[in-house]
Structure formats: structure tokens, C-alpha cells
PDB file of C-alpha atoms in Angstrom:
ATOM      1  CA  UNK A   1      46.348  10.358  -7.248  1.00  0.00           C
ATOM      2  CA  UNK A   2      44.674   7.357  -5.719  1.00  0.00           C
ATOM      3  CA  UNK A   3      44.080   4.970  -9.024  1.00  0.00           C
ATOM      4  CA  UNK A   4      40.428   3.919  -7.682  1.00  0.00           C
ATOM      5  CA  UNK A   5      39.314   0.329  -9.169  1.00  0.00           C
ATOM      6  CA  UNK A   6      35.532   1.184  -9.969  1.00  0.00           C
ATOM      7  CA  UNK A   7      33.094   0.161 -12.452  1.00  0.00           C
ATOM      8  CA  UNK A   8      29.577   2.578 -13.923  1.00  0.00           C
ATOM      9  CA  UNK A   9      26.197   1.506 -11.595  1.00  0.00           C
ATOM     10  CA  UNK A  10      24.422  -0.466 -14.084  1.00  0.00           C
ATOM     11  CA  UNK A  11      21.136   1.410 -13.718  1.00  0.00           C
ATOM     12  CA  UNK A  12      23.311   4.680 -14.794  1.00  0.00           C
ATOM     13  CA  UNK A  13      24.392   2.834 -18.119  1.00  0.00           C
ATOM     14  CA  UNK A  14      21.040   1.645 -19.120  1.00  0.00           C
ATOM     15  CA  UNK A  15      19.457   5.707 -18.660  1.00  0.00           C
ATOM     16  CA  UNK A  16      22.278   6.648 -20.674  1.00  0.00           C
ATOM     17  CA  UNK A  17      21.604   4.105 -23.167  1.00  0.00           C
ATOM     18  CA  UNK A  18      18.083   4.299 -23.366  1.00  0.00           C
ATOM     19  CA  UNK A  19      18.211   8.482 -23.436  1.00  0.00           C
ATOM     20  CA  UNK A  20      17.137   9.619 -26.574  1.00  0.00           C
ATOM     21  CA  UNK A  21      18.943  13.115 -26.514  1.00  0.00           C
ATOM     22  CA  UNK A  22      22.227  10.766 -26.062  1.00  0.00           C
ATOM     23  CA  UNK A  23      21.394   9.319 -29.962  1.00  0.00           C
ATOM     24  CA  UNK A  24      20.026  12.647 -31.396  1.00  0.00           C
ATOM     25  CA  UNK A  25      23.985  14.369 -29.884  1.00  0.00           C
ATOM     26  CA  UNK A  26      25.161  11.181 -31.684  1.00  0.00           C
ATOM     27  CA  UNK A  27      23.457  11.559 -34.828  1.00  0.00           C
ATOM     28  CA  UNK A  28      24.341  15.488 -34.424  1.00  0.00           C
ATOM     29  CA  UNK A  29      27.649  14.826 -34.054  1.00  0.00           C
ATOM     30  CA  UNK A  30      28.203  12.324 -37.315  1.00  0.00           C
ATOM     31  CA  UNK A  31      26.100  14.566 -39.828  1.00  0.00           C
ATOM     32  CA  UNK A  32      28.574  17.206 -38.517  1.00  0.00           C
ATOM     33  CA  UNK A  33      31.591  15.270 -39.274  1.00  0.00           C
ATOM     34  CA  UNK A  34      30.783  13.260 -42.703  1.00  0.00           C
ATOM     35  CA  UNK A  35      28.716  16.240 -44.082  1.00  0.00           C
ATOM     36  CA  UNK A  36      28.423  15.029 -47.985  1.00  0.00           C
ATOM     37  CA  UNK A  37      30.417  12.115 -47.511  1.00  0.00           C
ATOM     38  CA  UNK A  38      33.719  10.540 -46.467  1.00  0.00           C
ATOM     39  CA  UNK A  39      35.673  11.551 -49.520  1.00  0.00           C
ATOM     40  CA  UNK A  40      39.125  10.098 -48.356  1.00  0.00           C
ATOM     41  CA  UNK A  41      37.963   7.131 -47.370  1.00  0.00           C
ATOM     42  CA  UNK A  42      35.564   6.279 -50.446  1.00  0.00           C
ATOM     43  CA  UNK A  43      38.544   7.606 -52.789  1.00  0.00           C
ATOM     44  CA  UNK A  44      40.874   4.949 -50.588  1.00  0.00           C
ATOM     45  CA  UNK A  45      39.321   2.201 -49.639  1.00  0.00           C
ATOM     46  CA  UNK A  46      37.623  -1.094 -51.267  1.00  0.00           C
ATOM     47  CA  UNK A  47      34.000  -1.128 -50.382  1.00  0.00           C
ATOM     48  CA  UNK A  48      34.437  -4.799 -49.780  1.00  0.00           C
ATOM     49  CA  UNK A  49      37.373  -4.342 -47.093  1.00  0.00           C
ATOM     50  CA  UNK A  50      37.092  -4.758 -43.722  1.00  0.00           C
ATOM     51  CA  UNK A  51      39.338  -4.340 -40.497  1.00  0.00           C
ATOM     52  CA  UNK A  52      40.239  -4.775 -37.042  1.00  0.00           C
ATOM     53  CA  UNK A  53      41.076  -1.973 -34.855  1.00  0.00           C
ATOM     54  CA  UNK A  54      41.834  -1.295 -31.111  1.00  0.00           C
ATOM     55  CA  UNK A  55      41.279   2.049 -29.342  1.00  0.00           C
ATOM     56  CA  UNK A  56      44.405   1.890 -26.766  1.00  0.00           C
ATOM     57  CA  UNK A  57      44.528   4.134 -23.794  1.00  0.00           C
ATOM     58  CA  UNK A  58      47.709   5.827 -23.024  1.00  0.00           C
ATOM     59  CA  UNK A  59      47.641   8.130 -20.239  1.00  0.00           C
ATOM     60  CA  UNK A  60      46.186   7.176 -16.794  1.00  0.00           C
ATOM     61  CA  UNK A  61      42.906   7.859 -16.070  1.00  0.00           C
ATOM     62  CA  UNK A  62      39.195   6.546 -15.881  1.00  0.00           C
ATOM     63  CA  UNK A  63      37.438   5.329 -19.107  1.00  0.00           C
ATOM     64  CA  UNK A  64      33.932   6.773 -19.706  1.00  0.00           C
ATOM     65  CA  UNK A  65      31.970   6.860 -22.719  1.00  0.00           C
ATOM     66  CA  UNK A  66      32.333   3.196 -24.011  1.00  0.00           C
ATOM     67  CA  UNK A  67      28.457   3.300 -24.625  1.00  0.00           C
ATOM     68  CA  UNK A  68      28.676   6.292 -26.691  1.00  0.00           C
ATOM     69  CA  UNK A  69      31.469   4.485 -28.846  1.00  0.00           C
ATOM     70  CA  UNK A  70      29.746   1.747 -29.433  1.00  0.00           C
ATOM     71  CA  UNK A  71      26.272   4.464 -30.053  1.00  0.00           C
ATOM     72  CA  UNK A  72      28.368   6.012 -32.868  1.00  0.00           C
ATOM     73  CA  UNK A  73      29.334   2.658 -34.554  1.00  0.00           C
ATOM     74  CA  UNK A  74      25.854   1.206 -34.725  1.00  0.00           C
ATOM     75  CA  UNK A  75      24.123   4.354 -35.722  1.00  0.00           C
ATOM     76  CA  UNK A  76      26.791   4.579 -38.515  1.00  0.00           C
ATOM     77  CA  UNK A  77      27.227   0.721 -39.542  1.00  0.00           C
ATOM     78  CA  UNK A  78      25.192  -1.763 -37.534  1.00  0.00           C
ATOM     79  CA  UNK A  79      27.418  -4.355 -39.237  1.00  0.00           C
ATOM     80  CA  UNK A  80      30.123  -2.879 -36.902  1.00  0.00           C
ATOM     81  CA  UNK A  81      30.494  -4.811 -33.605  1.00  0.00           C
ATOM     82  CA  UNK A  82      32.456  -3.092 -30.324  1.00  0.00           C
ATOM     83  CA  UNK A  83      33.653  -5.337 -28.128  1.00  0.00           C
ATOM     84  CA  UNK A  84      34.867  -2.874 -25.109  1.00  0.00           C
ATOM     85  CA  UNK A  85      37.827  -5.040 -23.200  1.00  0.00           C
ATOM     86  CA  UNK A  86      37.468  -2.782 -19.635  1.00  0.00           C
ATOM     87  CA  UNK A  87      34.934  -2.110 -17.531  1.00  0.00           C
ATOM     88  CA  UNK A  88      33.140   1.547 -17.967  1.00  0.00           C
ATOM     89  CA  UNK A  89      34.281   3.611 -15.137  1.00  0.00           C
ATOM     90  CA  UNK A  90      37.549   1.715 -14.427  1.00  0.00           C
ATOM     91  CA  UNK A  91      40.816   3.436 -13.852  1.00  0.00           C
ATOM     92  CA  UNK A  92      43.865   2.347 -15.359  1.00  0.00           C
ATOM     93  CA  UNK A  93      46.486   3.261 -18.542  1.00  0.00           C
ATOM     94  CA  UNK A  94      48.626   1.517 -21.478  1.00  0.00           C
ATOM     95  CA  UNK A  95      45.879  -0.512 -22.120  1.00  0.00           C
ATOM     96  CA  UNK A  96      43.093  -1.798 -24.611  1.00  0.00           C
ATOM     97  CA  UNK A  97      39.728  -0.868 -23.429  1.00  0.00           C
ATOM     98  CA  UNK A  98      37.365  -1.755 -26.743  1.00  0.00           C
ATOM     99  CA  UNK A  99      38.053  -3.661 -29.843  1.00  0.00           C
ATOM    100  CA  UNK A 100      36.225  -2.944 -33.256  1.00  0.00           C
ATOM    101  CA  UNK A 101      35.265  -5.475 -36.189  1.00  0.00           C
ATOM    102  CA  UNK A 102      33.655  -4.730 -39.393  1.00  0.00           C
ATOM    103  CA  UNK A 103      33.738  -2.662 -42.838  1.00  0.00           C
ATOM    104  CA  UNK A 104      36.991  -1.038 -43.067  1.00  0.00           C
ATOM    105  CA  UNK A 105      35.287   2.150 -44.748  1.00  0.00           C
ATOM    106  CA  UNK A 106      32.977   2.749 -41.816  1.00  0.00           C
ATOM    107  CA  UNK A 107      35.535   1.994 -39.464  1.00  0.00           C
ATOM    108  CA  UNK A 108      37.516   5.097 -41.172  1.00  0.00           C
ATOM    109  CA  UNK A 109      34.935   7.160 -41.160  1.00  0.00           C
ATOM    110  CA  UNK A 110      33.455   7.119 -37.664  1.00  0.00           C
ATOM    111  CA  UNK A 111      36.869   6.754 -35.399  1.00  0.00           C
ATOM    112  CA  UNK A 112      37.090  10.084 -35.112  1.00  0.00           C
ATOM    113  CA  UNK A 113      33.268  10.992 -33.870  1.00  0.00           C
ATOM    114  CA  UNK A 114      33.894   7.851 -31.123  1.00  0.00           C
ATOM    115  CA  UNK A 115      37.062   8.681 -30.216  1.00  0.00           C
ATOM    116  CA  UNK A 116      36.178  12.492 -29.600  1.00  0.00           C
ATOM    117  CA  UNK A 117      33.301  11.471 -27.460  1.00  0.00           C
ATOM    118  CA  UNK A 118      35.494   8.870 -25.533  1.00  0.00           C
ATOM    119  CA  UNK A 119      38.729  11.338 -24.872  1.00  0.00           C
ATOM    120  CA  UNK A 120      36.355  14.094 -23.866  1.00  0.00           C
ATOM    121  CA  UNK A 121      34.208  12.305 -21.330  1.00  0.00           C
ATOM    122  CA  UNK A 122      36.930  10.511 -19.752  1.00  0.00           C
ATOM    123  CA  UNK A 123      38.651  13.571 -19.409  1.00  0.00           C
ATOM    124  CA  UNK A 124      35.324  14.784 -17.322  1.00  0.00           C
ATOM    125  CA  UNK A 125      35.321  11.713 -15.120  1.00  0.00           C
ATOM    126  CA  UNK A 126      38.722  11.656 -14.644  1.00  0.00           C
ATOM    127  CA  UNK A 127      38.632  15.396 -13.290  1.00  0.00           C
ATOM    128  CA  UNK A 128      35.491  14.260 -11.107  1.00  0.00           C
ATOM    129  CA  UNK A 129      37.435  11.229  -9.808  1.00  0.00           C
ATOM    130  CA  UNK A 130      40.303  13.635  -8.682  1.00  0.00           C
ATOM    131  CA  UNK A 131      37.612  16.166  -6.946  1.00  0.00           C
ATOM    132  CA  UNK A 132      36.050  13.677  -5.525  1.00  0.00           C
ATOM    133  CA  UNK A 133      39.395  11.899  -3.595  1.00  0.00           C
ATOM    134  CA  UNK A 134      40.294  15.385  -2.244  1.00  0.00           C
ATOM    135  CA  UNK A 135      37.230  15.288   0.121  1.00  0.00           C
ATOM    136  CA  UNK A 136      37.129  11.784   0.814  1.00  0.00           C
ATOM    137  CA  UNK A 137      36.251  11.330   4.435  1.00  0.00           C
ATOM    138  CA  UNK A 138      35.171  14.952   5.420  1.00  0.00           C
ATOM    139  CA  UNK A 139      31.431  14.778   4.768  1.00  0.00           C
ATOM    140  CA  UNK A 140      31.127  16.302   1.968  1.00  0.00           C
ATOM    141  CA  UNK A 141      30.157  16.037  -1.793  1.00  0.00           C
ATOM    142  CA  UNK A 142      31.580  17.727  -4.921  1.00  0.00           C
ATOM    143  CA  UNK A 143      28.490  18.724  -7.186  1.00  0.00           C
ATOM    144  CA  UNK A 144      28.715  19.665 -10.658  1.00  0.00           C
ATOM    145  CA  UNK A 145      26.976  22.698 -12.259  1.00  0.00           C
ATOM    146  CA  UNK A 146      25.284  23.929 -15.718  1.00  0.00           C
ATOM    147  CA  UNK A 147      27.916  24.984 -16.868  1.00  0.00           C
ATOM    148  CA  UNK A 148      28.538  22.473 -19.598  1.00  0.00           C
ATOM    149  CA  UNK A 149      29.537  22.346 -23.009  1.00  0.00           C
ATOM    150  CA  UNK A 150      26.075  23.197 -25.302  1.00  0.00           C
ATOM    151  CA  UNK A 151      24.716  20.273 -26.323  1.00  0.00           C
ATOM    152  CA  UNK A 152      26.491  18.172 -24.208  1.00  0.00           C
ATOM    153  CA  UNK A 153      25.409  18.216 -20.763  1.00  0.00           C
ATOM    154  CA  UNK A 154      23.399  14.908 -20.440  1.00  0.00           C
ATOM    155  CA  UNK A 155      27.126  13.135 -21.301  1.00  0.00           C
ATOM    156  CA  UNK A 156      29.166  15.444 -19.566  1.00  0.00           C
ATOM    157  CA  UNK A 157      27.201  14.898 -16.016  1.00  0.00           C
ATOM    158  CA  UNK A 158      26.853  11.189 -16.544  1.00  0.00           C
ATOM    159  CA  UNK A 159      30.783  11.384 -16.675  1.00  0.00           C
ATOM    160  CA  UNK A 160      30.571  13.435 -13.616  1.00  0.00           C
ATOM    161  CA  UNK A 161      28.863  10.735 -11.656  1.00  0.00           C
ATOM    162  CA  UNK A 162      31.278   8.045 -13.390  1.00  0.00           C
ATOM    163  CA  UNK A 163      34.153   9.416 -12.010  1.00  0.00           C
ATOM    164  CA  UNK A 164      32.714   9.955  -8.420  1.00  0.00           C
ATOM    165  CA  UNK A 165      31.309  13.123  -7.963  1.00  0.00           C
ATOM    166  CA  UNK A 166      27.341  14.269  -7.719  1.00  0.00           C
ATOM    167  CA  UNK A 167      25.229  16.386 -10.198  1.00  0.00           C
ATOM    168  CA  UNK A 168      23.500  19.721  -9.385  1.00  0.00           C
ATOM    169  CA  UNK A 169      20.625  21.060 -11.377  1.00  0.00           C
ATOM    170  CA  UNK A 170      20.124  19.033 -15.035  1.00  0.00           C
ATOM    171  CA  UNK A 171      18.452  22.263 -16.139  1.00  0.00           C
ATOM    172  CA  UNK A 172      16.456  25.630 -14.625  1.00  0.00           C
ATOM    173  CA  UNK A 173      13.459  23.104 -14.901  1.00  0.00           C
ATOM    174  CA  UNK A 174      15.474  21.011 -12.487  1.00  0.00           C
ATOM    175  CA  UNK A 175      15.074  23.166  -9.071  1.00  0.00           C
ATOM    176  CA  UNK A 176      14.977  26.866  -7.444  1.00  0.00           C
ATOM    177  CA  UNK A 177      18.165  28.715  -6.864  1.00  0.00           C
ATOM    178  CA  UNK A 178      17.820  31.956  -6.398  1.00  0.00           C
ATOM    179  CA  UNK A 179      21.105  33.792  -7.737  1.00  0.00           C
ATOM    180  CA  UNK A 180      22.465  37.418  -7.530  1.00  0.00           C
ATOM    181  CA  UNK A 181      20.264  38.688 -10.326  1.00  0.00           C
ATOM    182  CA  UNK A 182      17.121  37.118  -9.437  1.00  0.00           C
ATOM    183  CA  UNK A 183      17.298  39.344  -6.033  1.00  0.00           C
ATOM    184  CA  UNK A 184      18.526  42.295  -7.447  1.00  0.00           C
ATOM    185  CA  UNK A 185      15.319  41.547 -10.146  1.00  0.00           C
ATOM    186  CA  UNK A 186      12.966  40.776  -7.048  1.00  0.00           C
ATOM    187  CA  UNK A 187      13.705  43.126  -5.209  1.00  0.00           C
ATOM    188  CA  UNK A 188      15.911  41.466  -2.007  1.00  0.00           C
ATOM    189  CA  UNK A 189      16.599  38.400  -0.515  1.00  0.00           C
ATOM    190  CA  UNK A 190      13.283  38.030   1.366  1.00  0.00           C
ATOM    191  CA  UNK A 191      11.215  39.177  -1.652  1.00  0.00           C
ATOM    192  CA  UNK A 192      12.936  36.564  -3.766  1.00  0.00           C
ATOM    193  CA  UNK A 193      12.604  33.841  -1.166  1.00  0.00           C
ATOM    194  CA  UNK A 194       9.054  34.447  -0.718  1.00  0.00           C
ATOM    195  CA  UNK A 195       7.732  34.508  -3.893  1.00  0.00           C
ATOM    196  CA  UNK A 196       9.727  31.177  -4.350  1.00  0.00           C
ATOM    197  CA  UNK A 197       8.197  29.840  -1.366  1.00  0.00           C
ATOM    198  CA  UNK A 198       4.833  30.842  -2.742  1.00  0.00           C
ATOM    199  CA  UNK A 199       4.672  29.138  -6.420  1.00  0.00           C
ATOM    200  CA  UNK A 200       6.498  25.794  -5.381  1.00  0.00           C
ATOM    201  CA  UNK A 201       5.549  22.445  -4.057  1.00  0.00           C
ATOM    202  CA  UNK A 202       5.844  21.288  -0.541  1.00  0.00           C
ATOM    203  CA  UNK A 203       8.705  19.445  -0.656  1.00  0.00           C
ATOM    204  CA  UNK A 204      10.660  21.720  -3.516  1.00  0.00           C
ATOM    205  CA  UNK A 205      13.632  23.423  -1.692  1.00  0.00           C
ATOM    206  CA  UNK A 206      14.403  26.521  -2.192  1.00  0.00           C
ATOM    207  CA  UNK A 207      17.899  27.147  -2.377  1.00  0.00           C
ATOM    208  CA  UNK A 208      19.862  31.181  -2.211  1.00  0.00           C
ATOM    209  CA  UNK A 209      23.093  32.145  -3.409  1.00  0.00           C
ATOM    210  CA  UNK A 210      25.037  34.647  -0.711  1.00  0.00           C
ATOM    211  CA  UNK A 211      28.292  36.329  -0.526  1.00  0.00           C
ATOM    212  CA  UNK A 212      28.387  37.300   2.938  1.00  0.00           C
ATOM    213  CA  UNK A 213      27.116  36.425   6.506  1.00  0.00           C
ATOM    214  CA  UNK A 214      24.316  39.602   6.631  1.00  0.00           C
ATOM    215  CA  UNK A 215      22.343  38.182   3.785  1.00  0.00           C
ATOM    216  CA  UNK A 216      22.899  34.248   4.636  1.00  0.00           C
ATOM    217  CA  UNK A 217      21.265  35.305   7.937  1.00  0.00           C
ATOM    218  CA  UNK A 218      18.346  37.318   5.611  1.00  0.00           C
ATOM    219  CA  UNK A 219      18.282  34.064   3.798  1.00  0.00           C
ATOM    220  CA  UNK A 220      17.588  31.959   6.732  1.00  0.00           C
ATOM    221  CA  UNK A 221      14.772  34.157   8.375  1.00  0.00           C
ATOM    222  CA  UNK A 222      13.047  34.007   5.087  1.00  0.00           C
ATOM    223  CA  UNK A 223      13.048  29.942   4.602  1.00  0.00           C
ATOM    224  CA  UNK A 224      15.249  29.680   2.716  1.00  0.00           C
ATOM    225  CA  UNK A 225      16.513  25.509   2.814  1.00  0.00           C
ATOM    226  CA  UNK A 226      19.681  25.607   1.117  1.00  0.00           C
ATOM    227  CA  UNK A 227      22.564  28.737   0.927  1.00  0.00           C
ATOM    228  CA  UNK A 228      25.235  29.400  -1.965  1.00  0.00           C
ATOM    229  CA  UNK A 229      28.031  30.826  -0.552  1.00  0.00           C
ATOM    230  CA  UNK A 230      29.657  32.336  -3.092  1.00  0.00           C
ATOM    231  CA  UNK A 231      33.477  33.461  -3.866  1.00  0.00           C
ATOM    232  CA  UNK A 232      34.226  32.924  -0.418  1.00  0.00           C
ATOM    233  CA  UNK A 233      38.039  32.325   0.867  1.00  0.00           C
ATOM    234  CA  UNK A 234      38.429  29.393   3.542  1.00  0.00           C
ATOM    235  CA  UNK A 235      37.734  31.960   6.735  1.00  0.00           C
ATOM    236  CA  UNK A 236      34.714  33.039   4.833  1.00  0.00           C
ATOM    237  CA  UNK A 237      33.597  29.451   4.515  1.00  0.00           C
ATOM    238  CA  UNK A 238      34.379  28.407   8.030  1.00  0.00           C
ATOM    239  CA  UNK A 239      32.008  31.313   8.713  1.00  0.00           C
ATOM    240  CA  UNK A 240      29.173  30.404   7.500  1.00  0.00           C
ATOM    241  CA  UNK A 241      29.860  27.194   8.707  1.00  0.00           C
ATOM    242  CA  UNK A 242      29.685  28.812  11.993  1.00  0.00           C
ATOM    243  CA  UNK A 243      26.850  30.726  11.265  1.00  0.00           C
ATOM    244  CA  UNK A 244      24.676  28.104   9.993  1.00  0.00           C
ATOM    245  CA  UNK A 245      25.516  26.052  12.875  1.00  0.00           C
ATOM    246  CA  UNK A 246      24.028  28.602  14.729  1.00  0.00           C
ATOM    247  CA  UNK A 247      20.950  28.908  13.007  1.00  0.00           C
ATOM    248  CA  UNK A 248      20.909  25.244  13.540  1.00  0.00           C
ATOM    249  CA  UNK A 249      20.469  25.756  17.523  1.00  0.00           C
ATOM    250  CA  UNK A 250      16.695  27.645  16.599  1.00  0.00           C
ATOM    251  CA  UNK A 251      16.017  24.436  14.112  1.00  0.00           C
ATOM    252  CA  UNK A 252      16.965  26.293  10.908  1.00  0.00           C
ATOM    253  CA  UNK A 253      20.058  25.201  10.201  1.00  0.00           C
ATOM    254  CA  UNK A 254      20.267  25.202   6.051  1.00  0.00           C
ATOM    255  CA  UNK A 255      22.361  22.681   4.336  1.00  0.00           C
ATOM    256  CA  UNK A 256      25.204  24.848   2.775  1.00  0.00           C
ATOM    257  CA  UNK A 257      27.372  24.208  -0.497  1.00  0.00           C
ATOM    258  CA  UNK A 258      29.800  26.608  -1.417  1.00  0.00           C
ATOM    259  CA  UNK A 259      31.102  28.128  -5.219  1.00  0.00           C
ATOM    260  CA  UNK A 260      33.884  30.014  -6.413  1.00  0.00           C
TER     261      UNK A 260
END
């Protein structure tokens, strides 16, 4: 694995930061663990005490999810201060990346919250970082998709685009793509395509999963702008490929992305 030096595009940090549905998951996620109260902790530990603590990273990888740390410390103690010692988005391992000051009990009782935020988006990133390295140089762009962990798909596809890859649809309310049951519902390719075509804007594409080269052509012919090509083995791909290169001659060729 190529250990990429990067760092998050500061316009990305600031929509995460400012994103309410990032504070309510936060807030979500802290009523879930505390519940009542931190019994082991307030049993434990003076109410006067306070600590220092460092969140070390072991394995190598690409940090994401420093904002959400330091989200979970001041919703829970804004007496707390993070001081995050890497850059968001960086890649490395046996290091430091945040430092944490304040009241020991608070400390306690939020670590876990951050740190299962931070281990699970970096995990994301670093996965996108990897996808993204294998086609480096051939023109093409990994996308994400919606299928996220509930709840959790506003972090999980900012850690996407930390780690180098591109997000799909944020939601249904997010774009048009027509999929296997929406034909079989609509009766066809062409009826789905053209009822799209007829209740969207303009410049809305309209984009058709496929599974073979019979209904990408059916897709074509009936506008649409972007094909799915679905479970298909490297032939099949190169196919289409083909295909849509022909389609391309008559000024229809479709921009094509490809699942499986």
C-alpha cells in the first residue's frame, strides 16, 4: 500500500462541522452510552480530578474523525479541550494524533463514544484510500453507495471522500437511478426511462442499472445518461465498454459505472 501524505479539504471539515445531523448522531450516540449515568466512574473517581490522556494510533492507516472526537468532548464537557497532534486525513501509524485535557470523570466517561467514532471512520477512509490507489491513473473514480451503516451515513461518506474516493447518491432525494425493481414495477426499461425523463429537471440525469448488453442498448435509445452495469465479470465490463463506445459514434455515448 502506497502510505499517501494527505490532509481533509478544509471546506469538507467546516460542512462536517457545521452539519447538524453530525451533533444530533453525537448526542445519539452519548445518551446511548451513559444512559442513567456513568456509575463506574462516579463510584471511582474524585469529582475534583482531572487528567491527561493521549489517543495513540497503532496500526497504519489514515486518521479521520478528529472533528467528531473533539464533537463528543465538548458536547459532553466543554471544559474538555482536544488538541489533535496530526493532520485529519493524514496517513501514518505508532503515533499520537490528539491529546485531551480536563475533568478526569468526563474524560472516563466519553473515551469510549470518541474513540468508537474515530476507529470506525478511519477504518472507512482507510478502505477508500486503498480503492482509490488501485485505479490511480486509469480514468476512473471509485464511488461509494447507500449502503451505510443506519444513522451513520453523513460520517461514513465524509470518510469516503477523506480517504480518496467519491460519493454516489447522499439519499433517494439525491438523484434518479432506475434499478431492477423499478423496471420490473414500470413496466421495462423504456417505460421506466421515460417516465423519469418526464417528471425531472433539465439538467437531472437519469441514470439505469443493466445486467447485460440487450437492455444497456434499450437504455440508450430511451435517454437514458448514465448505465449500471451490474454483476458483470471483466469481459462483461470490457463489453459494455465497447458497446457504449459505440453508441458514442451516434452522440449517445452514456457515462458508465459498474457494481458488483
Amino acid at each position: 500500500m502506497i502510505a499517501t501524505t494527505r490532509t481533509a479539504d478544509p471546506t469538507l471539515l467546516t460542512a462536517l462541522e457545521q452539519n447538524a445531523g453530525v451533533r444530533a448522531i453525537v448526542g445519539l450516540a452519548l445518551s446511548e452510552d451513559i444512559g442513567r449515568g456513568d456509575l463506574t466512574t462516579e463510584a471511582t473517581v474524585a469529582p475534583e480530578a482531572t487528567a491527561v490522556a493521549e489517543i495513540r494510533q497503532k496500526a497504519p492507516g489514515v486518521v479521520c474523525g478528529l472533528p467528531v472526537v473533539a464533537l463528543v468532548f465538548a458536547t459532553l464537557d466543554p471544559r474538555i479541550t482536544v488538541t489533535p497532534t496530526v493532520a485529519e486525513g493524514s496517513f501514518g501509524e505508532r503515533r499520537v494524533v490528539a491529546r485531551i485535557e480536563g475533568p478526569a470523570r468526563s474524560l472516563l466517561t466519553g473515551e469510549r463514544t470518541a474513540l468508537n467514532f474515530l476507529q470506525r471512520l478511519s477504518g472507512v477512509a482507510t478502505a477508500s484510500q486503498r480503492a482509490a490507489e488501485l485505479v490511480a491513473g486509469t480514468g476512473c473514480t471509485v464511488l461509494d453507495t447507500r449502503k451505510t451503516t443506519p444513522g451513520q451515513r453523513v460520517l461514513e461518506k465524509y470518510s469516503v471522500r477523506i480517504g480518496g474516493c467519491h460519493n454516489h447518491r447522499a439519499g433517494l432525494d439525491d438523484g434518479i437511478l432506475i434499478k431492477e425493481n423499478h423496471i420490473r414495477a414500470a413496466g421495462g426499461i423504456t417505460a421506466a426511462v421515460t417516465a423519469a425523463k418526464g417528471r425531472t429537471a433539465p439538467m437531472q440525469l437519469v441514470e439505469v442499472e443493466v445486467t447485460d448488453l440487450a437492455e444497456l442498448d434499450e437504455a440508450v435509445a430511451a435517454g437514458a445518461d448514465v448505465i449500471l452495469v451490474d454483476n458483470a465479470d471483466l469481459a462483461g465490463l470490457r463489453a459494455a465498454v465497447a458497446r457504449a463506445d459505440e453508441h458514442g459514434t451516434n452522440g449517445r455515448r452514456p457515462r458508465l459505472e459498474a457494481s458488483g
